[in-house]
Short mmCIF file of C-alpha atoms in Angstrom, two decimals:
data_model
loop_
_atom_site.label_atom_id
_atom_site.label_comp_id
_atom_site.label_asym_id
_atom_site.label_seq_id
_atom_site.Cartn_x
_atom_site.Cartn_y
_atom_site.Cartn_z
CA UNK A 61 33.44 42.25 5.61
CA UNK A 62 34.98 42.66 9.05
CA UNK A 63 36.52 39.70 10.80
CA UNK A 64 38.34 41.46 13.63
CA UNK A 65 37.29 40.08 16.97
CA UNK A 66 35.62 37.12 15.38
CA UNK A 67 36.76 34.86 18.18
CA UNK A 68 35.03 35.89 21.39
CA UNK A 69 36.59 35.34 24.82
CA UNK A 70 34.86 33.85 27.86
CA UNK A 71 36.03 34.51 31.38
CA UNK A 72 35.50 31.46 33.54
CA UNK A 73 36.23 31.08 37.27
CA UNK A 74 39.16 28.85 38.28
CA UNK A 75 39.00 26.54 41.27
CA UNK A 76 41.97 25.53 43.39
CA UNK A 77 45.04 27.42 44.52
CA UNK A 78 45.55 29.30 41.27
CA UNK A 79 46.11 33.02 41.95
CA UNK A 80 44.24 34.19 38.86
CA UNK A 81 40.52 34.54 39.45
CA UNK A 82 39.63 33.88 35.84
CA UNK A 83 41.00 32.25 32.74
CA UNK A 84 40.11 33.18 29.21
CA UNK A 85 38.79 30.64 26.71
CA UNK A 86 38.30 31.43 23.06
CA UNK A 87 35.30 30.16 21.14
CA UNK A 88 34.55 30.76 17.46
CA UNK A 89 31.50 32.74 16.39
CA UNK A 90 29.32 30.04 14.84
CA UNK A 91 25.75 28.80 15.06
CA UNK A 92 25.61 26.75 18.26
CA UNK A 93 24.19 23.22 18.23
CA UNK A 94 21.99 23.78 21.29
CA UNK A 95 18.73 22.25 20.04
CA UNK A 96 18.12 18.82 21.53
CA UNK A 97 15.33 16.31 21.00
CA UNK A 98 12.76 18.02 23.23
CA UNK A 99 13.34 21.48 21.79
CA UNK A 100 13.36 20.11 18.22
CA UNK A 101 10.08 18.29 18.86
CA UNK A 102 8.58 21.50 20.25
CA UNK A 103 9.60 23.31 17.06
CA UNK A 104 7.72 20.68 15.02
CA UNK A 105 4.64 20.71 17.27
CA UNK A 106 4.71 24.46 17.87
CA UNK A 107 5.01 25.40 14.20
CA UNK A 108 2.37 22.89 13.05
CA UNK A 109 -0.46 23.42 15.54
CA UNK A 110 -1.74 26.89 14.71
CA UNK A 111 -5.01 28.70 15.15
CA UNK A 112 -6.74 26.74 12.37
CA UNK A 113 -7.61 23.67 14.46
CA UNK A 114 -9.20 25.99 17.05
CA UNK A 115 -10.94 28.45 14.77
CA UNK A 116 -12.05 26.99 11.44
CA UNK A 117 -11.90 23.20 10.92
CA UNK A 118 -15.17 23.48 9.02
CA UNK A 119 -13.38 23.94 5.68
CA UNK A 120 -12.69 20.21 5.48
CA UNK A 121 -16.21 19.32 6.60
CA UNK A 122 -17.97 21.49 4.05
CA UNK A 123 -15.88 20.05 1.20
CA UNK A 124 -15.93 16.40 2.32
CA UNK A 125 -19.72 16.29 2.73
CA UNK A 126 -19.98 14.27 5.97
CA UNK A 127 -18.35 13.91 9.38
CA UNK A 128 -17.11 10.40 8.64
CA UNK A 129 -15.42 11.43 5.39
CA UNK A 130 -13.95 14.51 7.13
CA UNK A 131 -12.30 12.24 9.71
CA UNK A 132 -10.85 10.13 6.90
CA UNK A 133 -9.50 13.25 5.18
CA UNK A 134 -7.80 14.35 8.43
CA UNK A 135 -6.20 10.91 8.70
CA UNK A 136 -5.04 10.85 5.05
CA UNK A 137 -3.47 14.30 5.42
CA UNK A 138 -1.65 13.09 8.53
CA UNK A 139 -0.23 10.08 6.66
CA UNK A 140 0.93 12.30 3.77
CA UNK A 141 2.57 14.62 6.28
CA UNK A 142 4.46 11.71 7.86
CA UNK A 143 5.79 10.78 4.40
CA UNK A 144 6.96 14.35 3.95
CA UNK A 145 8.57 14.35 7.38
CA UNK A 146 10.52 11.17 6.57
CA UNK A 147 11.69 12.75 3.32
CA UNK A 148 12.89 15.85 5.13
CA UNK A 149 14.67 13.76 7.74
CA UNK A 150 16.82 12.21 5.01
CA UNK A 151 17.41 15.62 3.42
CA UNK A 152 18.29 17.26 6.72
CA UNK A 153 20.76 14.58 7.76
CA UNK A 154 22.37 14.39 4.30
CA UNK A 155 22.66 18.13 3.62
CA UNK A 156 23.37 19.45 7.11
CA UNK A 157 23.06 23.14 6.28
CA UNK A 158 20.51 25.65 7.47
CA UNK A 159 17.99 26.97 4.98
CA UNK A 160 15.67 24.02 4.51
CA UNK A 161 14.02 23.99 1.08
CA UNK A 162 16.39 26.64 -0.21
CA UNK A 163 19.49 24.53 0.54
CA UNK A 164 18.01 21.34 -0.93
CA UNK A 165 16.73 22.93 -4.14
CA UNK A 166 20.04 24.72 -4.65
CA UNK A 167 22.01 21.50 -4.18
CA UNK A 168 19.83 19.50 -6.57
CA UNK A 169 18.38 21.91 -9.15
CA UNK A 170 20.58 24.99 -9.11
CA UNK A 171 20.61 28.50 -7.66
CA UNK A 172 17.86 30.09 -9.76
CA UNK A 173 14.98 27.96 -8.48
CA UNK A 174 16.45 28.13 -4.98
CA UNK A 175 16.48 31.93 -5.11
CA UNK A 176 12.84 32.03 -6.22
CA UNK A 177 11.93 29.94 -3.19
CA UNK A 178 14.01 32.25 -0.97
CA UNK A 179 12.47 35.33 -2.59
CA UNK A 180 8.84 34.36 -1.92
CA UNK A 181 9.63 33.28 1.63
CA UNK A 182 11.57 36.40 2.58
CA UNK A 183 9.43 39.08 0.93
CA UNK A 184 5.84 37.86 1.24
CA UNK A 185 4.99 34.45 2.71
CA UNK A 186 6.82 34.36 6.04
CA UNK A 187 6.42 38.09 6.94
CA UNK A 188 2.77 37.86 5.91
CA UNK A 189 2.24 34.81 8.13
CA UNK A 190 3.88 36.64 11.05
CA UNK A 191 1.62 39.65 10.48
CA UNK A 192 -1.57 37.56 10.26
CA UNK A 193 -0.72 35.50 13.35
CA UNK A 194 0.27 38.56 15.38
CA UNK A 195 -2.95 40.32 14.39
CA UNK A 196 -5.02 37.27 15.34
CA UNK A 197 -3.27 37.03 18.73
CA UNK A 198 -3.79 40.77 19.29
CA UNK A 199 -7.48 40.49 18.42
CA UNK A 200 -7.97 37.77 21.03
CA UNK A 201 -6.15 39.94 23.58
CA UNK A 202 -8.33 43.02 23.11
CA UNK A 203 -11.62 41.18 22.50
CA UNK A 204 -12.59 41.11 26.24
CA UNK A 205 -12.61 44.95 26.18
CA UNK A 206 -15.00 44.99 23.20
CA UNK A 207 -17.49 42.26 24.06
CA UNK A 208 -20.42 43.65 22.07
CA UNK A 209 -18.61 44.79 18.95
CA UNK A 210 -15.60 44.08 16.82
CA UNK A 211 -12.36 45.58 18.22
CA UNK A 212 -11.12 48.61 16.24
CA UNK A 213 -8.12 48.22 13.98
CA UNK A 214 -5.86 50.71 15.76
CA UNK A 215 -5.39 48.88 19.10
CA UNK A 216 -5.26 45.54 17.32
CA UNK A 217 -2.50 46.68 14.94
CA UNK A 218 -0.56 48.42 17.72
CA UNK A 219 -0.60 45.29 19.87
CA UNK A 220 0.30 43.15 16.86
CA UNK A 221 3.26 45.42 16.16
CA UNK A 222 4.32 45.10 19.80
CA UNK A 223 4.22 41.30 19.52
CA UNK A 224 6.40 41.41 16.39
CA UNK A 225 8.96 43.70 18.06
CA UNK A 226 9.08 41.50 21.18
CA UNK A 227 9.61 38.37 19.11
CA UNK A 228 12.37 40.16 17.23
CA UNK A 229 14.12 40.99 20.49
CA UNK A 230 13.75 37.45 21.83
CA UNK A 231 15.19 35.87 18.69
CA UNK A 232 18.04 38.40 18.53
CA UNK A 233 19.06 38.08 22.14
CA UNK A 234 19.68 34.36 22.35
CA UNK A 235 18.67 31.10 20.69
CA UNK A 236 17.78 29.62 24.09
CA UNK A 237 15.21 32.38 24.64
CA UNK A 238 13.53 31.69 21.30
CA UNK A 239 13.43 27.94 21.95
CA UNK A 240 12.05 28.51 25.46
CA UNK A 241 9.22 30.59 24.02
CA UNK A 242 8.64 27.77 21.55
CA UNK A 243 8.64 25.21 24.40
CA UNK A 244 6.08 27.16 26.42
CA UNK A 245 3.82 27.75 23.42
CA UNK A 246 4.00 24.12 22.28
CA UNK A 247 3.10 22.85 25.76
CA UNK A 248 0.29 25.43 25.94
CA UNK A 249 -1.14 24.29 22.61
CA UNK A 250 -1.09 20.64 23.56
CA UNK A 251 -2.64 21.49 26.93
CA UNK A 252 -5.41 23.50 25.22
CA UNK A 253 -6.22 20.67 22.84
CA UNK A 254 -5.99 18.24 25.75
CA UNK A 255 -8.68 20.17 27.64
CA UNK A 256 -10.95 20.05 24.59
CA UNK A 257 -10.38 16.30 24.19
CA UNK A 258 -10.95 15.70 27.92
CA UNK A 259 -14.17 17.74 27.84
CA UNK A 260 -15.40 15.65 24.90
CA UNK A 261 -14.66 12.41 26.76
CA UNK A 262 -16.56 13.69 29.80
CA UNK A 263 -19.54 14.53 27.60
CA UNK A 264 -19.66 10.91 26.43
CA UNK A 265 -19.04 9.58 29.95
CA UNK A 266 -21.97 11.50 31.44
CA UNK A 267 -24.24 10.79 28.48
CA UNK A 268 -24.51 14.37 27.27
CA UNK A 269 -22.62 13.85 24.05
CA UNK A 270 -23.54 11.63 21.16
CA UNK A 271 -21.77 9.46 18.62
CA UNK A 272 -24.63 9.72 16.15
CA UNK A 273 -22.91 12.61 14.37
CA UNK A 274 -20.21 10.27 13.01
CA UNK A 275 -21.97 9.19 9.85
CA UNK A 276 -21.34 9.30 6.13
CA UNK A 277 -24.74 10.84 5.44
CA UNK A 278 -24.45 13.80 3.14
CA UNK A 279 -24.35 14.88 -0.49
CA UNK A 280 -22.62 12.63 -3.03
CA UNK A 281 -18.84 12.87 -3.10
CA UNK A 282 -17.49 15.50 -5.46
CA UNK A 283 -13.90 14.91 -6.58
CA UNK A 284 -13.27 18.63 -6.87
CA UNK A 285 -14.54 19.39 -3.37
CA UNK A 286 -12.76 16.36 -1.90
CA UNK A 287 -9.48 17.55 -3.40
CA UNK A 288 -10.09 20.97 -1.86
CA UNK A 289 -10.67 19.29 1.51
CA UNK A 290 -7.31 17.52 1.21
CA UNK A 291 -5.65 20.81 0.30
CA UNK A 292 -7.11 22.52 3.39
CA UNK A 293 -6.07 19.57 5.56
CA UNK A 294 -2.48 19.73 4.34
CA UNK A 295 -2.45 23.44 5.12
CA UNK A 296 -3.50 22.63 8.70
CA UNK A 297 -0.65 20.11 9.01
CA UNK A 298 1.96 22.46 7.48
CA UNK A 299 4.85 23.64 9.66
CA UNK A 300 6.88 20.47 10.28
CA UNK A 301 9.44 21.51 7.63
CA UNK A 302 10.57 24.50 9.73
CA UNK A 303 12.84 22.19 11.72
CA UNK A 304 15.08 21.71 8.67
CA UNK A 305 15.86 25.43 8.53
CA UNK A 306 17.84 25.17 11.80
CA UNK A 307 19.76 21.99 10.99
CA UNK A 308 23.11 23.58 11.83
CA UNK A 309 21.86 24.33 15.35
CA UNK A 310 20.58 20.81 16.09
CA UNK A 311 22.73 18.63 18.32
CA UNK A 312 23.58 15.40 16.49
CA UNK A 313 20.96 15.87 13.74
CA UNK A 314 21.27 12.27 12.52
CA UNK A 315 19.83 11.19 15.89
CA UNK A 316 17.78 14.19 16.94
CA UNK A 317 15.88 14.90 13.71
CA UNK A 318 14.22 11.49 13.23
CA UNK A 319 13.19 11.29 16.88
CA UNK A 320 11.84 14.83 17.01
CA UNK A 321 10.16 14.79 13.60
CA UNK A 322 8.46 11.39 13.91
CA UNK A 323 7.33 11.84 17.53
CA UNK A 324 6.19 15.40 16.82
CA UNK A 325 4.13 14.39 13.80
CA UNK A 326 2.54 11.48 15.65
CA UNK A 327 1.60 13.85 18.49
CA UNK A 328 0.12 16.39 16.06
CA UNK A 329 -1.82 13.78 14.10
CA UNK A 330 -3.20 12.19 17.28
CA UNK A 331 -4.20 15.53 18.80
CA UNK A 332 -5.89 16.66 15.58
CA UNK A 333 -7.96 13.49 15.19
CA UNK A 334 -9.00 13.44 18.85
CA UNK A 335 -9.88 17.14 18.78
CA UNK A 336 -12.10 16.74 15.70
CA UNK A 337 -13.66 13.71 17.41
CA UNK A 338 -14.38 15.81 20.52
CA UNK A 339 -15.93 18.61 18.45
CA UNK A 340 -18.43 16.29 16.80
CA UNK A 341 -19.36 14.57 20.06
CA UNK A 342 -20.90 17.86 21.19
CA UNK A 343 -21.66 19.59 17.88
CA UNK A 344 -23.47 18.31 14.82
CA UNK A 345 -22.26 18.98 11.30
CA UNK A 346 -24.68 21.90 10.98
CA UNK A 347 -23.42 23.38 14.26
CA UNK A 348 -19.82 23.24 13.03
CA UNK A 349 -20.69 24.76 9.67
CA UNK A 350 -22.63 27.57 11.36
CA UNK A 351 -19.86 28.52 13.79
CA UNK A 352 -17.23 31.14 13.00
CA UNK A 353 -14.93 29.81 15.76
CA UNK A 354 -15.60 26.11 16.36
CA UNK A 355 -13.41 25.73 19.45
CA UNK A 356 -15.02 28.73 21.17
CA UNK A 357 -18.51 27.41 20.43
CA UNK A 358 -17.47 24.00 21.76
CA UNK A 359 -16.03 25.57 24.92
CA UNK A 360 -19.22 27.50 25.72
CA UNK A 361 -21.23 24.28 25.41
CA UNK A 362 -18.98 21.69 27.04
CA UNK A 363 -16.33 23.36 29.21
CA UNK A 364 -18.47 25.50 31.49
CA UNK A 365 -16.43 27.98 33.54
CA UNK A 366 -13.22 26.90 31.76
CA UNK A 367 -14.40 28.23 28.40
CA UNK A 368 -11.89 31.12 28.71
CA UNK A 369 -8.97 28.70 28.28
CA UNK A 370 -9.71 28.23 24.56
CA UNK A 371 -9.14 31.89 23.55
CA UNK A 372 -5.90 31.80 25.54
CA UNK A 373 -4.88 28.61 23.73
CA UNK A 374 -5.57 30.31 20.39
CA UNK A 375 -3.45 33.29 21.44
CA UNK A 376 -0.58 31.03 22.57
CA UNK A 377 -0.83 29.06 19.32
CA UNK A 378 -0.54 32.17 17.17
CA UNK A 379 2.41 33.55 19.14
CA UNK A 380 4.17 30.17 19.03
CA UNK A 381 3.86 29.81 15.27
CA UNK A 382 4.96 33.43 14.74
CA UNK A 383 8.03 32.79 16.91
CA UNK A 384 8.80 29.63 14.94
CA UNK A 385 8.50 31.53 11.65
CA UNK A 386 10.95 34.16 12.97
CA UNK A 387 13.37 31.42 13.98
CA UNK A 388 13.13 29.63 10.64
CA UNK A 389 13.03 32.56 8.22
CA UNK A 390 16.07 34.29 9.69
CA UNK A 391 18.08 31.10 9.09
CA UNK A 392 16.87 30.89 5.50
CA UNK A 393 17.96 34.49 4.90
CA UNK A 394 21.28 33.73 6.58
CA UNK A 395 21.80 30.74 4.27
CA UNK A 396 20.96 32.84 1.20
CA UNK A 397 23.44 35.54 2.20
CA UNK A 398 26.12 32.95 2.86
CA UNK A 399 25.66 31.69 -0.71
CA UNK A 400 25.98 35.23 -2.09
CA UNK A 401 22.37 35.77 -3.22
CA UNK A 402 21.58 38.28 -0.45
CA UNK A 403 23.63 41.17 1.01
CA UNK A 404 26.63 39.93 2.99
CA UNK A 405 25.51 41.67 6.19
CA UNK A 406 22.80 39.02 6.53
CA UNK A 407 25.39 36.23 6.87
CA UNK A 408 26.94 37.74 10.00
CA UNK A 409 26.41 36.64 13.59
CA UNK A 410 26.51 38.62 16.80
CA UNK A 411 29.90 38.20 18.46
CA UNK A 412 28.39 37.33 21.83
CA UNK A 413 24.89 35.95 21.18
CA UNK A 414 25.87 33.95 18.05
CA UNK A 415 22.49 34.68 16.46
CA UNK A 416 21.92 35.95 12.88
CA UNK A 417 20.89 39.33 14.26
CA UNK A 418 20.86 41.32 10.96
CA UNK A 419 18.57 38.77 9.29
CA UNK A 420 16.20 38.81 12.27
CA UNK A 421 16.14 42.60 12.40
CA UNK A 422 15.43 42.85 8.65
CA UNK A 423 12.46 40.51 9.03
CA UNK A 424 10.90 42.84 11.61
CA UNK A 425 10.14 45.89 9.39
CA UNK A 426 8.94 43.66 6.54
CA UNK A 427 6.47 41.99 8.93
CA UNK A 428 5.39 45.38 10.32
CA UNK A 429 4.77 46.60 6.78
CA UNK A 430 2.54 43.58 6.17
CA UNK A 431 0.27 44.79 8.98
CA UNK A 432 -0.67 47.72 6.76
CA UNK A 433 -1.73 45.40 3.93
CA UNK A 434 -5.43 44.66 4.29
CA UNK A 435 -5.45 41.66 1.94
CA UNK A 436 -2.27 39.98 3.16
CA UNK A 437 -4.17 36.72 3.83
CA UNK A 438 -5.30 36.67 0.20
CA UNK A 439 -1.72 37.18 -1.01
CA UNK A 440 -0.56 34.27 1.17
CA UNK A 441 -3.35 32.13 -0.28
CA UNK A 442 -2.15 32.96 -3.80
CA UNK A 443 1.33 31.68 -2.90
CA UNK A 444 0.20 28.54 -1.02
CA UNK A 445 0.14 26.38 -4.14
CA UNK A 446 3.59 27.68 -5.11
CA UNK A 447 4.86 26.69 -1.69
CA UNK A 448 3.73 23.09 -2.20
CA UNK A 449 5.39 23.16 -5.61
CA UNK A 450 8.75 23.94 -3.99
CA UNK A 451 8.19 21.46 -1.15
CA UNK A 452 7.51 18.70 -3.69
CA UNK A 453 10.61 19.80 -5.58
CA UNK A 454 12.64 19.40 -2.37
CA UNK A 455 11.33 15.86 -1.96
CA UNK A 456 12.31 15.05 -5.55
CA UNK A 457 15.84 16.16 -4.67
CA UNK A 458 16.27 12.84 -2.82
CA UNK A 459 16.05 10.48 -5.84
CA UNK A 460 17.82 13.04 -8.03
CA UNK A 461 20.78 13.36 -5.64
CA UNK A 462 20.94 9.58 -5.26
CA UNK A 463 21.44 9.42 -9.01
CA UNK A 464 23.65 12.50 -9.34
CA UNK A 465 25.77 12.00 -6.20
CA UNK A 466 25.47 8.30 -5.33
CA UNK A 467 28.45 8.34 -2.97
CA UNK A 468 27.35 11.32 -0.88
CA UNK A 469 27.40 10.41 2.79
CA UNK A 470 23.82 9.68 3.93
CA UNK A 471 23.42 8.87 7.64
CA UNK A 472 19.72 8.00 7.16
CA UNK A 473 18.23 6.47 4.01
CA UNK A 474 14.54 5.65 3.60
CA UNK A 475 12.91 3.74 0.70
CA UNK A 476 12.92 5.89 -2.42
CA UNK A 477 9.16 5.48 -2.93
CA UNK A 478 8.51 7.66 0.14
CA UNK A 479 9.74 10.97 -1.36
CA UNK A 480 8.29 10.03 -4.76
CA UNK A 481 4.81 9.43 -3.30
CA UNK A 482 5.02 12.63 -1.26
CA UNK A 483 6.19 14.64 -4.29
CA UNK A 484 3.30 13.15 -6.29
CA UNK A 485 0.86 14.29 -3.60
CA UNK A 486 2.36 17.79 -3.71
CA UNK A 487 2.05 17.85 -7.50
CA UNK A 488 -1.58 16.73 -7.21
CA UNK A 489 -2.31 19.55 -4.74
CA UNK A 490 -0.72 22.11 -7.06
CA UNK A 491 -2.71 20.73 -10.01
CA UNK A 492 -5.97 20.77 -8.05
CA UNK A 493 -5.28 24.33 -6.93
CA UNK A 494 -4.66 25.40 -10.52
CA UNK A 495 -7.83 23.66 -11.67
CA UNK A 496 -10.08 25.11 -8.97
CA UNK A 497 -8.51 28.59 -8.80
CA UNK A 498 -6.56 29.28 -12.01
CA UNK A 499 -6.43 33.03 -11.37
CA UNK A 500 -4.96 32.55 -7.89
CA UNK A 501 -2.44 30.05 -9.24
CA UNK A 502 -1.37 32.40 -12.03
CA UNK A 503 -1.09 35.27 -9.55
CA UNK A 504 1.13 33.19 -7.27
CA UNK A 505 3.40 32.19 -10.15
CA UNK A 506 3.55 35.81 -11.29
CA UNK A 507 4.58 37.01 -7.82
CA UNK A 508 7.24 34.29 -7.72
CA UNK A 509 8.55 35.29 -11.16
CA UNK A 510 9.29 38.81 -9.88
CA UNK A 511 12.37 37.29 -8.28
CA UNK A 512 13.96 36.60 -11.69
CA UNK A 513 15.00 40.21 -12.46
CA UNK A 514 16.24 40.56 -8.88
CA UNK A 515 18.38 37.44 -9.31
CA UNK A 516 19.72 38.74 -12.61
CA UNK A 517 20.65 42.03 -10.94
CA UNK A 518 22.36 40.64 -7.82
CA UNK A 519 23.97 37.51 -9.26
CA UNK A 520 24.50 38.05 -13.00
CA UNK A 521 24.83 41.78 -13.65
CA UNK A 522 26.29 42.86 -10.27
CA UNK A 523 26.64 46.63 -10.89
CA UNK A 524 29.81 47.95 -9.27
CA UNK A 525 28.12 50.95 -7.68
CA UNK A 526 25.52 48.77 -5.98
CA UNK A 527 28.22 46.43 -4.70
CA UNK A 528 30.25 49.36 -3.36
CA UNK A 529 27.22 50.74 -1.52
CA UNK A 530 26.47 47.31 -0.04
CA UNK A 531 30.09 46.90 1.10
CA UNK A 532 30.17 50.29 2.82
CA UNK A 533 26.81 49.70 4.46
CA UNK A 534 27.92 46.23 5.57
CA UNK A 535 30.96 47.56 7.43
CA UNK A 536 28.94 50.28 9.18
CA UNK A 537 26.18 47.85 10.18
CA UNK A 538 28.71 45.33 11.46
CA UNK A 539 30.24 47.98 13.72
CA UNK A 540 26.80 49.12 14.87
CA UNK A 541 25.37 45.63 15.54
CA UNK A 542 28.68 44.03 16.62
CA UNK A 543 28.33 41.25 14.09
CA UNK A 544 31.01 39.31 12.22
CA UNK A 545 31.11 36.62 9.60
CA UNK A 546 30.90 33.05 10.84
CA UNK A 547 34.24 31.63 11.96
CA UNK A 548 34.83 27.88 11.67
CA UNK A 549 36.62 25.93 14.36
CA UNK A 550 38.90 24.29 11.86
CA UNK A 551 39.79 24.71 8.24
CA UNK A 552 38.14 21.43 7.28
CA UNK A 553 34.70 22.59 8.43
CA UNK A 554 34.54 25.22 5.69
CA UNK A 555 34.62 22.58 2.99
CA UNK A 556 31.61 21.07 1.30
CA UNK A 557 30.26 17.68 2.34
CA UNK A 558 31.78 16.13 -0.78
CA UNK A 559 35.23 17.61 -0.11
CA UNK A 560 35.18 16.44 3.48
CA UNK A 561 34.08 13.00 2.38
CA UNK A 562 37.06 12.82 0.03
CA UNK A 563 39.48 14.02 2.71
CA UNK A 564 38.19 11.45 5.15
CA UNK A 565 38.41 8.65 2.58
CA UNK A 566 34.70 7.94 2.72
CA UNK A 567 34.55 7.58 -1.06
CA UNK A 568 36.69 5.04 -2.90
CA UNK A 569 39.34 6.68 -5.05
CA UNK A 570 38.04 5.22 -8.29
CA UNK A 571 34.50 6.46 -7.57
CA UNK A 572 35.17 10.07 -6.62
CA UNK A 573 33.25 12.50 -8.79
CA UNK A 574 32.51 16.15 -9.19
CA UNK A 575 28.95 17.35 -8.72
CA UNK A 576 28.50 17.22 -12.48
CA UNK A 577 29.54 13.57 -12.63
CA UNK A 578 33.11 13.92 -13.94
CA UNK A 579 35.76 11.90 -12.17
CA UNK A 580 38.41 13.61 -10.12
CA UNK A 581 41.89 13.43 -11.67
CA UNK A 582 44.24 11.51 -9.45
CA UNK A 583 46.78 14.33 -9.69
CA UNK A 584 44.21 16.80 -8.38
CA UNK A 585 43.93 14.85 -5.15
#
């Protein structure tokens, strides 16, 4: 691992009567805390609002049985999501490391389960999501040129590949570029939903719409279908946890994360409920169930000449979520490499841009390869229940760490019933998924288990010839990409939270403990 030139120099102009035109200031190569409240909130909103609310909200309706029950399901899913967001706020402010679920599971339950979570995210889930979203955005781009037929696969895949490459460049070049793309896409999504909501209000105002569709008339409630409706609703609300993957780049996370997460989730929940309300003002339950793209059907009926804004909103939504997945997944891979579970080249940063460029570049070919997989959406569906299993496990890390490390510094502490209730909801979703689709559940667990031999190879066995090849490749790639290992501003920053807490006398001497519960010897201090 190269460390030469790890401290980059900035040339800044000097004012006054100094003869030198510039002075040189040294700054360490580290992840910069440049994400404020607004940008953090846009990450939450931009990664949560995807194409689902525009294209296919009928999944909840068909399983809930009536419009009134569907509205209740949307509300319940929003409340569960808020509980999850509060849990992740406490986790993110307590364990202020990038990686999200991976970092929390590793801290609480060990490296094996954490690697399995990292493995499924890096190899299948996140690249597959990027491929699906890029393909959807590309399809909406080329659709105007094929009005009377489905667009062929070749131009769609080529444009999708172009979107993936462009997002790779944006995320490599600078964090501010990636967050600006996220800002624009988040604002575009909210504006698109705002137009739909405004059109629905106008329909009621001018007497064209009706409130008669909001009834509970329908078939008797089926517990199995209702559970499936809740599962689909939680999938529509998913994405808020991406903010925790960039914790090390958030400015004052103990203040920024709660503001961004809570406000962002309230905005998403409000926009979702009002959008579903607007849909059913214009469209009956049968109309929604018979439409392949609910928002487009709504736009042709209620928005007149502005109907074209909805396909653009869908396109912006897909690009925004794909950009957010790039931003989050590269940080997860960076965290895994920093812990030694992935090749060391992935834990390096560009000397000038301070972005995890190798991790971002690696994500690009994996996502491009997913474009060639015809059933990538089905594979992602297989792993959805496994994802909620790991998310619930992360929430359970809160009560477990309170018991295991009671004197760990926690800037924000919420009532312990919040993560327990959220983890219970996650467990219920996993159980319902296994009950309704046992084959899909078993397939997802089998795909996840493929990470066990990989972990044994890279962490337990560690063949010398593989390590030598990785070391040689790492040096060559560092020289090629101009990347170095992260450099801390001071020696204390490289210590764990527990070590820093001890050094700063945050823990009483008689109550200092190792992670496994044993007391520190006074002579060791």
